Amino acid sequence: MSERKVFRSLIDPEEAWKIFTSQIKTNIAETEAVGIYNALNRVLADDLFSPISVPPFDRVLMDGYAVNSKEIETAMENNGIRLKVIGGIKAGHVFDGVALPGTCVEVSTGSPMPLGYDSVVMVEYTEVKGDEVEIYRPTSPSENIMSAGSDIRRGQLILRARTTLTPRDLAIVASLGMETVTVLRKPKIGVFSSGDEVVELGAELGPGKIYDINATMIQASVLENGGDPYYLGIIPDTYEEINSHLSEVLGKYDLIIISGGTSAGMGDMLYKVIEDIGNPGLLVHGLKVKPGKPTILGSCNGTPIIGLPGNPASALSIMHLLVLRYIRTLAGLAPLPPDAEVSAIVKQKIRSPPGRHEFKPVNLIRINGETVAFPVPGGSGAITSIGLADGFVQIPEGVAFISPGEEYSIRLLSSKIHLVDLQIIGEYDVLFNRILQEFTHMYPIYRVRFVSTSSAGGKASLKRGECHFATIASFDNPPDSVIFGYKRSFGILFREGLGISTLQDAVRYRMINYPLGTSLRAMTDSYLTPDVDGYNNITKTVYSALELILQNRADFCFGLERDAIEGIEFLPLDKQIFSIVSTDDSSEPVLAFKDFLTNYDLPSRIERGYHI
Amino acid sequence: MSERKVFRSLIDPEEAWKIFTSQIKTNIAETEAVGIYNALNRVLADDLFSPISVPPFDRVLMDGYAVNSKEIETAMENNGIRLKVIGGIKAGHVFDGVALPGTCVEVSTGSPMPLGYDSVVMVEYTEVKGDEVEIYRPTSPSENIMSAGSDIRRGQLILRARTTLTPRDLAIVASLGMETVTVLRKPKIGVFSSGDEVVELGAELGPGKIYDINATMIQASVLENGGDPYYLGIIPDTYEEINSHLSEVLGKYDLIIISGGTSAGMGDMLYKVIEDIGNPGLLVHGLKVKPGKPTILGSCNGTPIIGLPGNPASALSIMHLLVLRYIRTLAGLAPLPPDAEVSAIVKQKIRSPPGRHEFKPVNLIRINGETVAFPVPGGSGAITSIGLADGFVQIPEGVAFISPGEEYSIRLLSSKIHLVDLQIIGEYDVLFNRILQEFTHMYPIYRVRFVSTSSAGGKASLKRGECHFATIASFDNPPDSVIFGYKRSFGILFREGLGISTLQDAVRYRMINYPLGTSLRAMTDSYLTPDVDGYNNITKTVYSALELILQNRADFCFGLERDAIEGIEFLPLDKQIFSIVSTDDSSEPVLAFKDFLTNYDLPSRIERGYHI
């Protein structure tokens, strides 16, 4: 425990990319044949030349009659020329009659052109007369015929090597009758987690343990970027374990990612193992980025190894900065997904520490005709704020802040990012959540995101134009421009059995308090003075306060009746007003939600079924 | 053969959507549990509430010492306070000692907070002195601790129903320890082809037959939009076959798509079968769109059925207009993919026929800092031009044309569309293709697209700013701004054994000619007069001419030595100059290709290995 980690000189990420990729392979030579139905989004291995011509025969393009143009040269509206119809062929069949002078053959779209005729007159310019047809327009040679090979000729280059196969590309492959296509093998990515505190999903969560978040996030990102992820398990925090686990898998994967142990003592061990195995060993140790500084890049006996920080937000940032770029390169894909960037207006000043390239996770919304970006509420440590992130704004080293009101390029986290239709920020409320559930069931096409911050946070977000609606709790009057509101019971939450029935009872116990600026803190301060035991024990939310109370580490806190969970009792003190406030944005989803809030008889339904 | 198809009144596509979706189910009620590693991009079935709190314990955020803040209230830089270190805990372990006054515990990032202490002082503000540590800064209660449940509380709503799961969402699910997640079942889409001319991939291509293109294109598009495609085979063109095949699969799929038989007689049969099965039967017959008019929408005994035109471009347009929208709705996805539209400048006037909503397939490129769209060369009938398409420009009914130089919204064909880095349009040349192959192997990160039109087409595209380079063949001087050029042999291509050794020999045989405006036609006209047999038999390309010659339907044509294939001989007449001409665009890929053309000693390599 006493040897603390020292970072070598931190390296700029672009420089790190160059060092790393100059020492390792950047493509996969092996190919594989896959069925055409499994080839979507795979990368074509070689230039594809056509073995046949398309169409393979002269193809009729219109319903009508195959004729010899010379014989109907003088055909006019008022001077029809009659030809004998000696047969008819549908698509897929072949005419085996003989093209005698004065004859024609009925044909339809897709039929092969009968031999001996040179053009097709459209059915619109003809009239059937017994076993003859009268024709009112002349044709020119080859009219309404697609010549054999005019779309694709035998031997023609059809698709270029390294094409990422779309449904249209596969349609072309199908037109050649090919059932399989040869593609690059997907890169095999081995994914380890590490750390004594990490346990596998589904296992019991012992004391001091957390579930393995990174392995899931990394594997899904690998999948999304053309790699084949393999989960290799969790490595305990010792040199021997790391050494033996790593040695065992070298040569079996195109890249090994180990996440979780690089910030504390563990990081020392991973880099020592990589150095000790060597050939060449450690390449980069520490990046000039935030978050993600404790990143390790190395290669042992031909297998590239990347050590990611354990913090999920840091791991995510390095995945997007370096790891996915490498996997995409290996896979033969463009280094960035096609839709990797959008332009958005930043509404808050975002500060950045000097000397590091910063990746700041942001939310994106469309509001008042603009695309707006702002830092995800909650800070980068929280797993929930990673879930909220749509993209990153990048603040280069040496830039102290980015200014509000300007447009920046936002790097998206997925090519499947779909901006939400309704963004609502502010105070959380259980009943409001049920209202949202009901709305989303009524309007399933709208994407709704609620970001739980605080009443003050909701107000500020609304003012900056970062949400379509805010939720605000207050004790006096509801705010202006309120769309809908209701009352909720506020008071003291305490551990079952304490028998608290007045405020005076409560102050004999240990409390838990909230941060300044929250409505819970304001309410608390209106009832209590700072001399109550535990007044300075601050926790961020009612939920963490209740956990502490259940763990017997405190006895009571202030909160709402509906926050009470099993093992918690409630003493009502007052009613709060919970309000939903809107912007002027008049997009369809905003109007639909306003309509829903005001026209669906919510007040009486809240009275009846929603039990405030 | 005599009963021709009559369309009922054509219906506007938006109206058709309403009629269709008002009669059929628009969501899938069934759900399924999938492993978290298979849940990427699946749609969450229900609101997900957390069964645990995250973090599940008070989590240390910094390496340092757990202390009681009261005991170090007076700590300062020059007034260290000493505490006895009674233990150390790493992440994943639990401290089981007793917090006596005057003590502290060494902790690292991720450790659970030892009971009895209230804050963590960072290691940077401490110094080890034997078995004690000297502390130079005070802490406040809860400092450097993330409270249990402060990220996610037990019972909290974590993800909303109908969330399309990203790697970040899955990270949140993992943080709860869940190994599986309940998602909507994917819609099962049955795909039939129809038509006597259509044969399965891999089968032998008999006379008059073509391979099944649509089944592949449709299935890949279904897959790309959240559906599970099932290939049901090819139905022959009779009422009985359609009736029995369709009846057999009703109720087994969420949607049945039949492509291929709706334009000619077959369409009559499909709509009759749908009407005869009924309940309710036919809903829409014929759309006011181009291409794609002969579309059928219906529903039989609760199973929706869509009949698509056989022409792949028409089928593709209806897929994007209606079918994928329906599949996405069923799948619980947003009706359009997130990145469905881009804005681009149209450089050509595009005319549209009156009375129909037109979907015009376009190419997109980035050039001189703009995104430019233009109709794919080759026309909508060619399968190769479908392969070239990046998107559609939509021209509403009643709009006669769209003007060059204006910005339009382009609907992309895939969410994976990656604009090419280099677009080259013009005359095809086998040697130039090898040059391109070599370039793309040297610069694998660049996407290169060559569009084969003609010399005149290349010149016009370059002038309109629709390509980065054009390829032009000429007999006199090379064009201005030529970057690189070489000579190629031009002359007469004829069927083996004809013994043609002079132009005079050739004109005794039947020729095949080319369209006006092509360099091949210009060359032909400089040698021959219109009285040669076959002069008016026009085909679009040398490749189709050679097919006709091999089939004994003509004897000779003009062309290049390197176009000769097995069974074809060549008589040289002259040399052509093949030139590569560039724009002023100075993007990296353009500069790289210019550099490649001029600096890699191509001329002498062409002399040696590339045998002109």
Short mmCIF file of N, CA and C in Angstrom, two decimals, chain A residues 1 4 37 47 53 57-58 63 90-93 106 141-142 147-148 151-154 157 160 162 167-168 172 174-175 177 179 196-197 201-202 208-209 211 213 216 219-220 224 332 334 338-339 382-384 386-387 413-415 417-418 433 436-437 447 538-539 543-544 547 553, chain B residues 1 4 37 40 47 53 56-58 63 90-93 106 142 147-148 151-154 157 160 167-168 172 174-175 177 179 196-197 201-202 208-209 211 213 216 219 224 332 334 338-339 382-384 386-387 413-415 417-418 428 433 436-437 447 536 538-539 543-544 547 553:
data_model
loop_
_atom_site.label_atom_id
_atom_site.label_comp_id
_atom_site.label_asym_id
_atom_site.label_seq_id
_atom_site.Cartn_x
_atom_site.Cartn_y
_atom_site.Cartn_z
N MET A 1 0.82 -1.22 0.00
CA MET A 1 0.00 0.00 0.00
C MET A 1 0.85 1.26 0.00
N ARG A 4 3.36 4.45 -4.08
CA ARG A 4 2.34 5.17 -4.84
C ARG A 4 2.76 5.31 -6.30
N TYR A 37 -26.64 -13.07 -46.69
CA TYR A 37 -27.59 -12.55 -45.71
C TYR A 37 -26.92 -12.18 -44.39
N ASP A 47 -11.28 -6.48 -54.33
CA ASP A 47 -12.07 -5.95 -55.44
C ASP A 47 -12.94 -7.09 -55.98
N SER A 53 -22.72 -11.19 -67.05
CA SER A 53 -23.26 -9.91 -67.50
C SER A 53 -24.66 -9.72 -66.95
N PHE A 57 -29.40 -11.14 -70.72
CA PHE A 57 -30.03 -11.22 -72.04
C PHE A 57 -30.60 -9.83 -72.33
N ASP A 58 -30.96 -9.60 -73.61
CA ASP A 58 -31.62 -8.34 -73.95
C ASP A 58 -32.98 -8.35 -73.28
N ASP A 63 -44.24 -3.32 -71.26
CA ASP A 63 -45.23 -4.24 -71.81
C ASP A 63 -45.56 -3.78 -73.23
N LYS A 90 -43.90 -14.22 -71.40
CA LYS A 90 -43.84 -13.52 -70.13
C LYS A 90 -42.39 -13.54 -69.66
N ALA A 91 -42.13 -12.72 -68.66
CA ALA A 91 -40.80 -12.73 -68.06
C ALA A 91 -40.48 -14.15 -67.59
N GLY A 92 -39.25 -14.55 -67.77
CA GLY A 92 -38.82 -15.85 -67.30
C GLY A 92 -39.01 -16.96 -68.32
N HIS A 93 -39.63 -16.63 -69.43
CA HIS A 93 -39.84 -17.65 -70.46
C HIS A 93 -39.12 -17.23 -71.73
N GLU A 106 -46.05 -10.70 -78.48
CA GLU A 106 -46.44 -9.96 -77.29
C GLU A 106 -45.39 -10.19 -76.20
N PRO A 141 -34.51 1.23 -83.67
CA PRO A 141 -33.84 -0.01 -83.25
C PRO A 141 -33.41 0.08 -81.78
N SER A 142 -33.55 -0.98 -81.05
CA SER A 142 -33.17 -1.08 -79.63
C SER A 142 -34.13 -0.36 -78.68
N SER A 147 -29.93 -3.73 -73.26
CA SER A 147 -29.03 -4.72 -73.88
C SER A 147 -28.36 -5.59 -72.83
N ALA A 148 -28.11 -6.81 -73.21
CA ALA A 148 -27.35 -7.71 -72.34
C ALA A 148 -26.03 -7.04 -71.95
N ASP A 151 -25.81 -3.15 -68.02
CA ASP A 151 -25.76 -2.70 -66.62
C ASP A 151 -24.42 -3.12 -66.02
N ILE A 152 -24.13 -4.39 -66.10
CA ILE A 152 -22.85 -4.91 -65.61
C ILE A 152 -22.30 -5.83 -66.70
N ARG A 153 -21.04 -5.64 -67.08
CA ARG A 153 -20.47 -6.55 -68.06
C ARG A 153 -19.65 -7.61 -67.34
N ARG A 154 -19.55 -8.77 -67.93
CA ARG A 154 -18.69 -9.83 -67.43
C ARG A 154 -17.28 -9.27 -67.19
N LEU A 157 -15.29 -4.42 -62.78
CA LEU A 157 -15.10 -4.18 -61.34
C LEU A 157 -16.43 -3.68 -60.77
N ARG A 160 -15.34 -2.15 -54.81
CA ARG A 160 -13.95 -1.98 -54.49
C ARG A 160 -13.63 -2.63 -53.13
N ARG A 162 -12.57 -3.16 -49.41
CA ARG A 162 -12.78 -2.32 -48.23
C ARG A 162 -14.07 -1.52 -48.27
N PRO A 167 -27.13 -2.48 -47.87
CA PRO A 167 -28.14 -3.26 -48.58
C PRO A 167 -28.05 -3.10 -50.10
N ARG A 168 -27.69 -1.91 -50.58
CA ARG A 168 -27.58 -1.71 -52.03
C ARG A 168 -26.40 -2.46 -52.61
N ILE A 172 -26.33 -5.63 -55.46
CA ILE A 172 -25.45 -5.81 -56.63
C ILE A 172 -24.82 -7.20 -56.60
N ALA A 174 -26.04 -9.80 -55.20
CA ALA A 174 -27.12 -10.74 -55.52
C ALA A 174 -27.38 -10.78 -57.02
N SER A 175 -27.28 -9.65 -57.68
CA SER A 175 -27.56 -9.63 -59.12
C SER A 175 -26.59 -10.52 -59.88
N GLY A 177 -25.69 -13.40 -58.64
CA GLY A 177 -26.02 -14.77 -58.25
C GLY A 177 -25.12 -15.33 -57.16
N GLU A 179 -23.85 -16.34 -53.62
CA GLU A 179 -24.47 -16.61 -52.32
C GLU A 179 -23.59 -16.19 -51.16
N ASP A 196 -9.95 -5.93 -7.22
CA ASP A 196 -10.56 -6.79 -6.21
C ASP A 196 -12.00 -6.41 -5.91
N GLU A 197 -12.37 -5.14 -6.21
CA GLU A 197 -13.73 -4.69 -5.86
C GLU A 197 -14.77 -5.06 -6.91
N LEU A 201 -21.50 -9.67 -13.27
CA LEU A 201 -22.95 -9.46 -13.26
C LEU A 201 -23.63 -10.74 -12.80
N GLY A 202 -24.68 -10.58 -12.04
CA GLY A 202 -25.44 -11.74 -11.58
C GLY A 202 -24.90 -12.33 -10.29
N GLY A 208 -18.27 -3.89 0.04
CA GLY A 208 -17.17 -3.21 -0.62
C GLY A 208 -17.05 -3.50 -2.10
N LYS A 209 -17.98 -4.29 -2.66
CA LYS A 209 -17.86 -4.70 -4.07
C LYS A 209 -18.79 -3.85 -4.96
N TYR A 211 -20.42 -3.88 -9.24
CA TYR A 211 -20.54 -4.71 -10.45
C TYR A 211 -19.62 -4.19 -11.55
N ILE A 213 -18.95 -2.73 -14.62
CA ILE A 213 -19.63 -1.86 -15.58
C ILE A 213 -18.86 -1.81 -16.89
N THR A 216 -19.07 -4.48 -19.90
CA THR A 216 -20.28 -4.38 -20.73
C THR A 216 -20.18 -3.21 -21.69
N GLN A 219 -17.50 -3.88 -24.39
CA GLN A 219 -17.91 -4.88 -25.37
C GLN A 219 -18.97 -4.35 -26.33
N ALA A 220 -19.94 -3.61 -25.80
CA ALA A 220 -20.98 -3.07 -26.68
C ALA A 220 -20.38 -2.05 -27.64
N GLU A 224 -20.30 -2.25 -31.74
CA GLU A 224 -20.84 -1.15 -32.52
C GLU A 224 -19.84 -0.64 -33.55
N GLY A 332 -11.00 -2.33 -41.00
CA GLY A 332 -11.08 -1.83 -42.37
C GLY A 332 -12.16 -0.78 -42.54
N ALA A 334 -13.73 3.22 -41.82
CA ALA A 334 -13.22 4.58 -41.69
C ALA A 334 -12.93 4.83 -40.21
N PRO A 338 -19.49 7.34 -39.81
CA PRO A 338 -19.88 8.35 -40.79
C PRO A 338 -20.52 9.58 -40.17
N ASP A 339 -21.24 9.40 -39.11
CA ASP A 339 -22.01 10.51 -38.56
C ASP A 339 -21.47 10.85 -37.18
N ALA A 382 -20.61 9.88 -11.99
CA ALA A 382 -21.87 9.16 -11.85
C ALA A 382 -22.14 8.34 -13.11
N ILE A 383 -22.50 7.10 -12.92
CA ILE A 383 -22.81 6.23 -14.05
C ILE A 383 -24.06 6.72 -14.76
N THR A 384 -25.00 7.30 -14.01
CA THR A 384 -26.21 7.81 -14.64
C THR A 384 -25.90 8.95 -15.61
N ILE A 386 -23.24 9.23 -17.43
CA ILE A 386 -22.73 8.63 -18.66
C ILE A 386 -23.90 8.20 -19.54
N GLY A 387 -24.92 7.66 -18.90
CA GLY A 387 -26.09 7.22 -19.65
C GLY A 387 -26.79 8.38 -20.35
N LEU A 413 -21.40 9.89 -29.47
CA LEU A 413 -20.93 8.66 -28.84
C LEU A 413 -21.32 7.41 -29.60
N SER A 414 -22.33 7.50 -30.45
CA SER A 414 -22.77 6.37 -31.24
C SER A 414 -23.26 6.90 -32.56
N SER A 415 -23.27 6.01 -33.55
CA SER A 415 -23.89 6.45 -34.79
C SER A 415 -25.40 6.30 -34.68
N ILE A 417 -27.15 7.72 -32.18
CA ILE A 417 -27.68 8.75 -31.28
C ILE A 417 -28.92 9.39 -31.90
N HIS A 418 -30.00 9.36 -31.16
CA HIS A 418 -31.24 9.97 -31.62
C HIS A 418 -31.59 11.06 -30.63
N ASN A 433 -43.21 11.19 -12.60
CA ASN A 433 -42.69 10.09 -13.41
C ASN A 433 -43.82 9.23 -13.97
N LEU A 436 -45.29 11.01 -16.86
CA LEU A 436 -44.44 10.84 -18.05
C LEU A 436 -44.63 9.46 -18.68
N GLN A 437 -44.74 8.45 -17.82
CA GLN A 437 -44.96 7.09 -18.33
C GLN A 437 -46.24 7.05 -19.16
N ARG A 447 -39.35 10.57 -28.05
CA ARG A 447 -38.30 10.21 -27.11
C ARG A 447 -38.27 11.26 -26.01
N ILE A 538 -23.68 16.11 5.12
CA ILE A 538 -24.38 16.45 3.87
C ILE A 538 -24.40 15.23 2.97
N THR A 539 -25.55 14.95 2.39
CA THR A 539 -25.57 13.98 1.31
C THR A 539 -26.39 14.58 0.18
N TYR A 543 -32.36 9.82 -1.45
CA TYR A 543 -32.15 8.37 -1.56
C TYR A 543 -30.90 7.95 -0.81
N SER A 544 -29.84 8.76 -0.92
CA SER A 544 -28.64 8.37 -0.18
C SER A 544 -28.86 8.60 1.32
N GLU A 547 -30.60 5.57 2.59
CA GLU A 547 -29.68 4.43 2.73
C GLU A 547 -28.91 4.52 4.05
N ARG A 553 -26.73 4.75 10.30
CA ARG A 553 -25.65 5.72 10.42
C ARG A 553 -26.21 7.12 10.58
N MET B 1 -52.51 -13.60 -70.97
CA MET B 1 -51.69 -12.47 -71.42
C MET B 1 -52.52 -11.28 -71.85
N ARG B 4 -54.93 -6.87 -69.17
CA ARG B 4 -53.90 -5.94 -68.70
C ARG B 4 -54.32 -5.30 -67.38
N TYR B 37 -25.01 -8.83 -23.18
CA TYR B 37 -24.04 -8.71 -24.28
C TYR B 37 -24.70 -8.80 -25.64
N LEU B 40 -27.36 -4.80 -27.40
CA LEU B 40 -27.05 -3.54 -28.08
C LEU B 40 -28.08 -3.24 -29.16
N ASP B 47 -40.25 0.30 -18.40
CA ASP B 47 -39.45 1.17 -17.55
C ASP B 47 -38.60 0.28 -16.65
N SER B 53 -28.89 0.13 -4.77
CA SER B 53 -28.34 1.48 -4.79
C SER B 53 -26.93 1.45 -5.36
N PRO B 56 -23.19 1.00 -3.80
CA PRO B 56 -23.91 0.29 -2.73
C PRO B 56 -23.34 0.61 -1.35
N PHE B 57 -22.24 1.34 -1.31
CA PHE B 57 -21.62 1.72 -0.03
C PHE B 57 -21.02 3.10 -0.22
N ASP B 58 -20.68 3.76 0.90
CA ASP B 58 -20.00 5.05 0.79
C ASP B 58 -18.63 4.80 0.16
N ASP B 63 -7.29 8.66 -3.35
CA ASP B 63 -6.31 7.98 -2.51
C ASP B 63 -5.99 8.90 -1.33
N LYS B 90 -7.78 -1.54 0.54
CA LYS B 90 -7.82 -1.31 -0.89
C LYS B 90 -9.28 -1.48 -1.34
N ALA B 91 -9.53 -1.05 -2.59
CA ALA B 91 -10.84 -1.25 -3.17
C ALA B 91 -11.19 -2.73 -3.13
N GLY B 92 -12.42 -3.03 -2.83
CA GLY B 92 -12.87 -4.43 -2.82
C GLY B 92 -12.73 -5.11 -1.49
N HIS B 93 -12.10 -4.42 -0.53
CA HIS B 93 -11.90 -5.02 0.79
C HIS B 93 -12.63 -4.18 1.83
N GLU B 106 -5.61 4.19 6.02
CA GLU B 106 -5.22 4.48 4.65
C GLU B 106 -6.28 3.90 3.69
N SER B 142 -18.00 14.40 4.94
CA SER B 142 -18.37 13.81 3.64
C SER B 142 -17.38 14.14 2.52
N SER B 147 -21.62 9.20 -1.48
CA SER B 147 -22.53 8.49 -0.57
C SER B 147 -23.21 7.32 -1.26
N ALA B 148 -23.49 6.31 -0.48
CA ALA B 148 -24.26 5.17 -0.98
C ALA B 148 -25.56 5.67 -1.58
N ASP B 151 -25.69 7.96 -6.65
CA ASP B 151 -25.73 7.89 -8.11
C ASP B 151 -27.09 7.30 -8.54
N ILE B 152 -27.38 6.15 -8.03
CA ILE B 152 -28.68 5.51 -8.30
C ILE B 152 -29.25 5.03 -6.98
N ARG B 153 -30.50 5.37 -6.70
CA ARG B 153 -31.09 4.87 -5.46
C ARG B 153 -31.93 3.64 -5.78
N ARG B 154 -32.04 2.79 -4.82
CA ARG B 154 -32.91 1.63 -4.92
C ARG B 154 -34.31 2.07 -5.35
N LEU B 157 -36.21 5.10 -11.20
CA LEU B 157 -36.40 4.83 -12.62
C LEU B 157 -35.07 5.09 -13.33
N ARG B 160 -36.12 4.46 -19.46
CA ARG B 160 -37.51 4.52 -19.82
C ARG B 160 -37.85 3.44 -20.86
N PRO B 167 -24.35 1.50 -25.79
CA PRO B 167 -23.34 0.99 -24.85
C PRO B 167 -23.43 1.68 -23.49
N ARG B 168 -23.77 2.96 -23.44
CA ARG B 168 -23.88 3.66 -22.15
C ARG B 168 -25.08 3.18 -21.35
N ILE B 172 -25.19 1.23 -17.58
CA ILE B 172 -26.06 1.48 -16.43
C ILE B 172 -26.72 0.18 -15.96
N ALA B 174 -25.55 -2.76 -16.34
CA ALA B 174 -24.49 -3.55 -15.72
C ALA B 174 -24.22 -3.07 -14.30
N SER B 175 -24.30 -1.78 -14.07
CA SER B 175 -24.02 -1.25 -12.73
C SER B 175 -25.01 -1.80 -11.71
N GLY B 177 -25.96 -4.92 -11.86
CA GLY B 177 -25.66 -6.34 -11.76
C GLY B 177 -26.56 -7.23 -12.59
N GLU B 179 -27.83 -9.40 -15.55
CA GLU B 179 -27.22 -10.12 -16.67
C GLU B 179 -28.11 -10.12 -17.90
N ASP B 196 -41.73 -15.67 -62.68
CA ASP B 196 -41.15 -16.85 -63.31
C ASP B 196 -39.71 -16.62 -63.73
N GLU B 197 -39.30 -15.34 -63.89
CA GLU B 197 -37.95 -15.07 -64.38
C GLU B 197 -36.91 -15.08 -63.27
N LEU B 201 -30.21 -17.29 -55.69
CA LEU B 201 -28.76 -17.12 -55.76
C LEU B 201 -28.11 -18.49 -55.76
N GLY B 202 -27.05 -18.63 -56.51
CA GLY B 202 -26.31 -19.89 -56.53
C GLY B 202 -26.86 -20.88 -57.54
N GLY B 208 -33.44 -16.47 -70.17
CA GLY B 208 -34.52 -15.57 -69.79
C GLY B 208 -34.65 -15.33 -68.30
N LYS B 209 -33.71 -15.88 -67.50
CA LYS B 209 -33.82 -15.77 -66.04
C LYS B 209 -32.89 -14.69 -65.50
N TYR B 211 -31.22 -13.25 -61.48
CA TYR B 211 -31.10 -13.61 -60.07
C TYR B 211 -32.02 -12.74 -59.22
N ILE B 213 -32.64 -10.27 -56.87
CA ILE B 213 -31.93 -9.13 -56.27
C ILE B 213 -32.70 -8.60 -55.06
N THR B 216 -32.52 -10.06 -51.31
CA THR B 216 -31.32 -9.70 -50.56
C THR B 216 -31.38 -8.25 -50.08
N GLN B 219 -34.04 -7.90 -47.32
CA GLN B 219 -33.66 -8.50 -46.03
C GLN B 219 -32.59 -7.68 -45.32
N GLU B 224 -31.20 -3.84 -41.00
CA GLU B 224 -30.64 -2.53 -40.66
C GLU B 224 -31.63 -1.68 -39.88
N GLY B 332 -40.47 -0.50 -32.33
CA GLY B 332 -40.38 0.45 -31.23
C GLY B 332 -39.28 1.48 -31.44
N ALA B 334 -37.64 4.93 -33.52
CA ALA B 334 -38.15 6.17 -34.11
C ALA B 334 -38.44 5.89 -35.59
N PRO B 338 -31.82 7.97 -36.84
CA PRO B 338 -31.41 9.25 -36.26
C PRO B 338 -30.76 10.20 -37.27
N ASP B 339 -30.04 9.64 -38.21
CA ASP B 339 -29.26 10.48 -39.11
C ASP B 339 -29.79 10.33 -40.52
N ALA B 382 -30.80 0.62 -63.73
CA ALA B 382 -29.56 -0.14 -63.59
C ALA B 382 -29.29 -0.46 -62.13
N ILE B 383 -28.95 -1.71 -61.88
CA ILE B 383 -28.65 -2.13 -60.52
C ILE B 383 -27.39 -1.44 -60.02
N THR B 384 -26.44 -1.18 -60.93
CA THR B 384 -25.22 -0.49 -60.51
C THR B 384 -25.51 0.91 -60.01
N ILE B 386 -28.15 1.86 -58.40
CA ILE B 386 -28.67 1.72 -57.03
C ILE B 386 -27.50 1.61 -56.06
N GLY B 387 -26.49 0.87 -56.48
CA GLY B 387 -25.32 0.70 -55.63
C GLY B 387 -24.60 2.01 -55.38
N LEU B 413 -29.92 6.73 -47.40
CA LEU B 413 -30.41 5.37 -47.56
C LEU B 413 -30.03 4.46 -46.40
N SER B 414 -29.00 4.83 -45.65
CA SER B 414 -28.58 4.03 -44.49
C SER B 414 -28.09 4.99 -43.44
N SER B 415 -28.08 4.50 -42.21
CA SER B 415 -27.45 5.35 -41.21
C SER B 415 -25.94 5.15 -41.25
N ILE B 417 -24.17 5.54 -44.09
CA ILE B 417 -23.64 6.18 -45.30
C ILE B 417 -22.38 6.98 -44.94
N HIS B 418 -21.31 6.67 -45.62
CA HIS B 418 -20.07 7.38 -45.40
C HIS B 418 -19.70 8.04 -46.71
N TYR B 428 -14.33 4.79 -68.49
CA TYR B 428 -13.75 3.64 -67.80
C TYR B 428 -12.49 3.21 -68.52
N ASN B 433 -8.21 1.59 -63.64
CA ASN B 433 -8.74 0.86 -62.50
C ASN B 433 -7.62 0.22 -61.67
N LEU B 436 -6.09 2.88 -59.60
CA LEU B 436 -6.94 3.15 -58.43
C LEU B 436 -6.76 2.08 -57.35
N GLN B 437 -6.70 0.83 -57.79
CA GLN B 437 -6.49 -0.26 -56.84
C GLN B 437 -5.22 -0.04 -56.05
N ARG B 447 -11.95 6.52 -48.97
CA ARG B 447 -13.03 5.88 -49.72
C ARG B 447 -13.04 6.48 -51.12
N ASN B 536 -27.24 1.50 -87.16
CA ASN B 536 -28.30 2.02 -86.29
C ASN B 536 -28.62 1.09 -85.11
N ILE B 538 -27.91 0.37 -81.79
CA ILE B 538 -27.19 1.10 -80.75
C ILE B 538 -27.17 0.28 -79.46
N THR B 539 -26.02 0.19 -78.86
CA THR B 539 -25.99 -0.33 -77.50
C THR B 539 -25.14 0.61 -76.67
N TYR B 543 -19.21 -3.40 -73.53
CA TYR B 543 -19.44 -4.70 -72.90
C TYR B 543 -20.70 -5.33 -73.45
N SER B 544 -21.75 -4.52 -73.64
CA SER B 544 -22.96 -5.11 -74.19
C SER B 544 -22.76 -5.42 -75.67
N GLU B 547 -21.09 -8.76 -75.82
CA GLU B 547 -22.04 -9.85 -75.54
C GLU B 547 -22.82 -10.20 -76.80
N ARG B 553 -25.09 -12.14 -82.70
CA ARG B 553 -26.16 -11.25 -83.14
C ARG B 553 -25.59 -10.00 -83.80
#
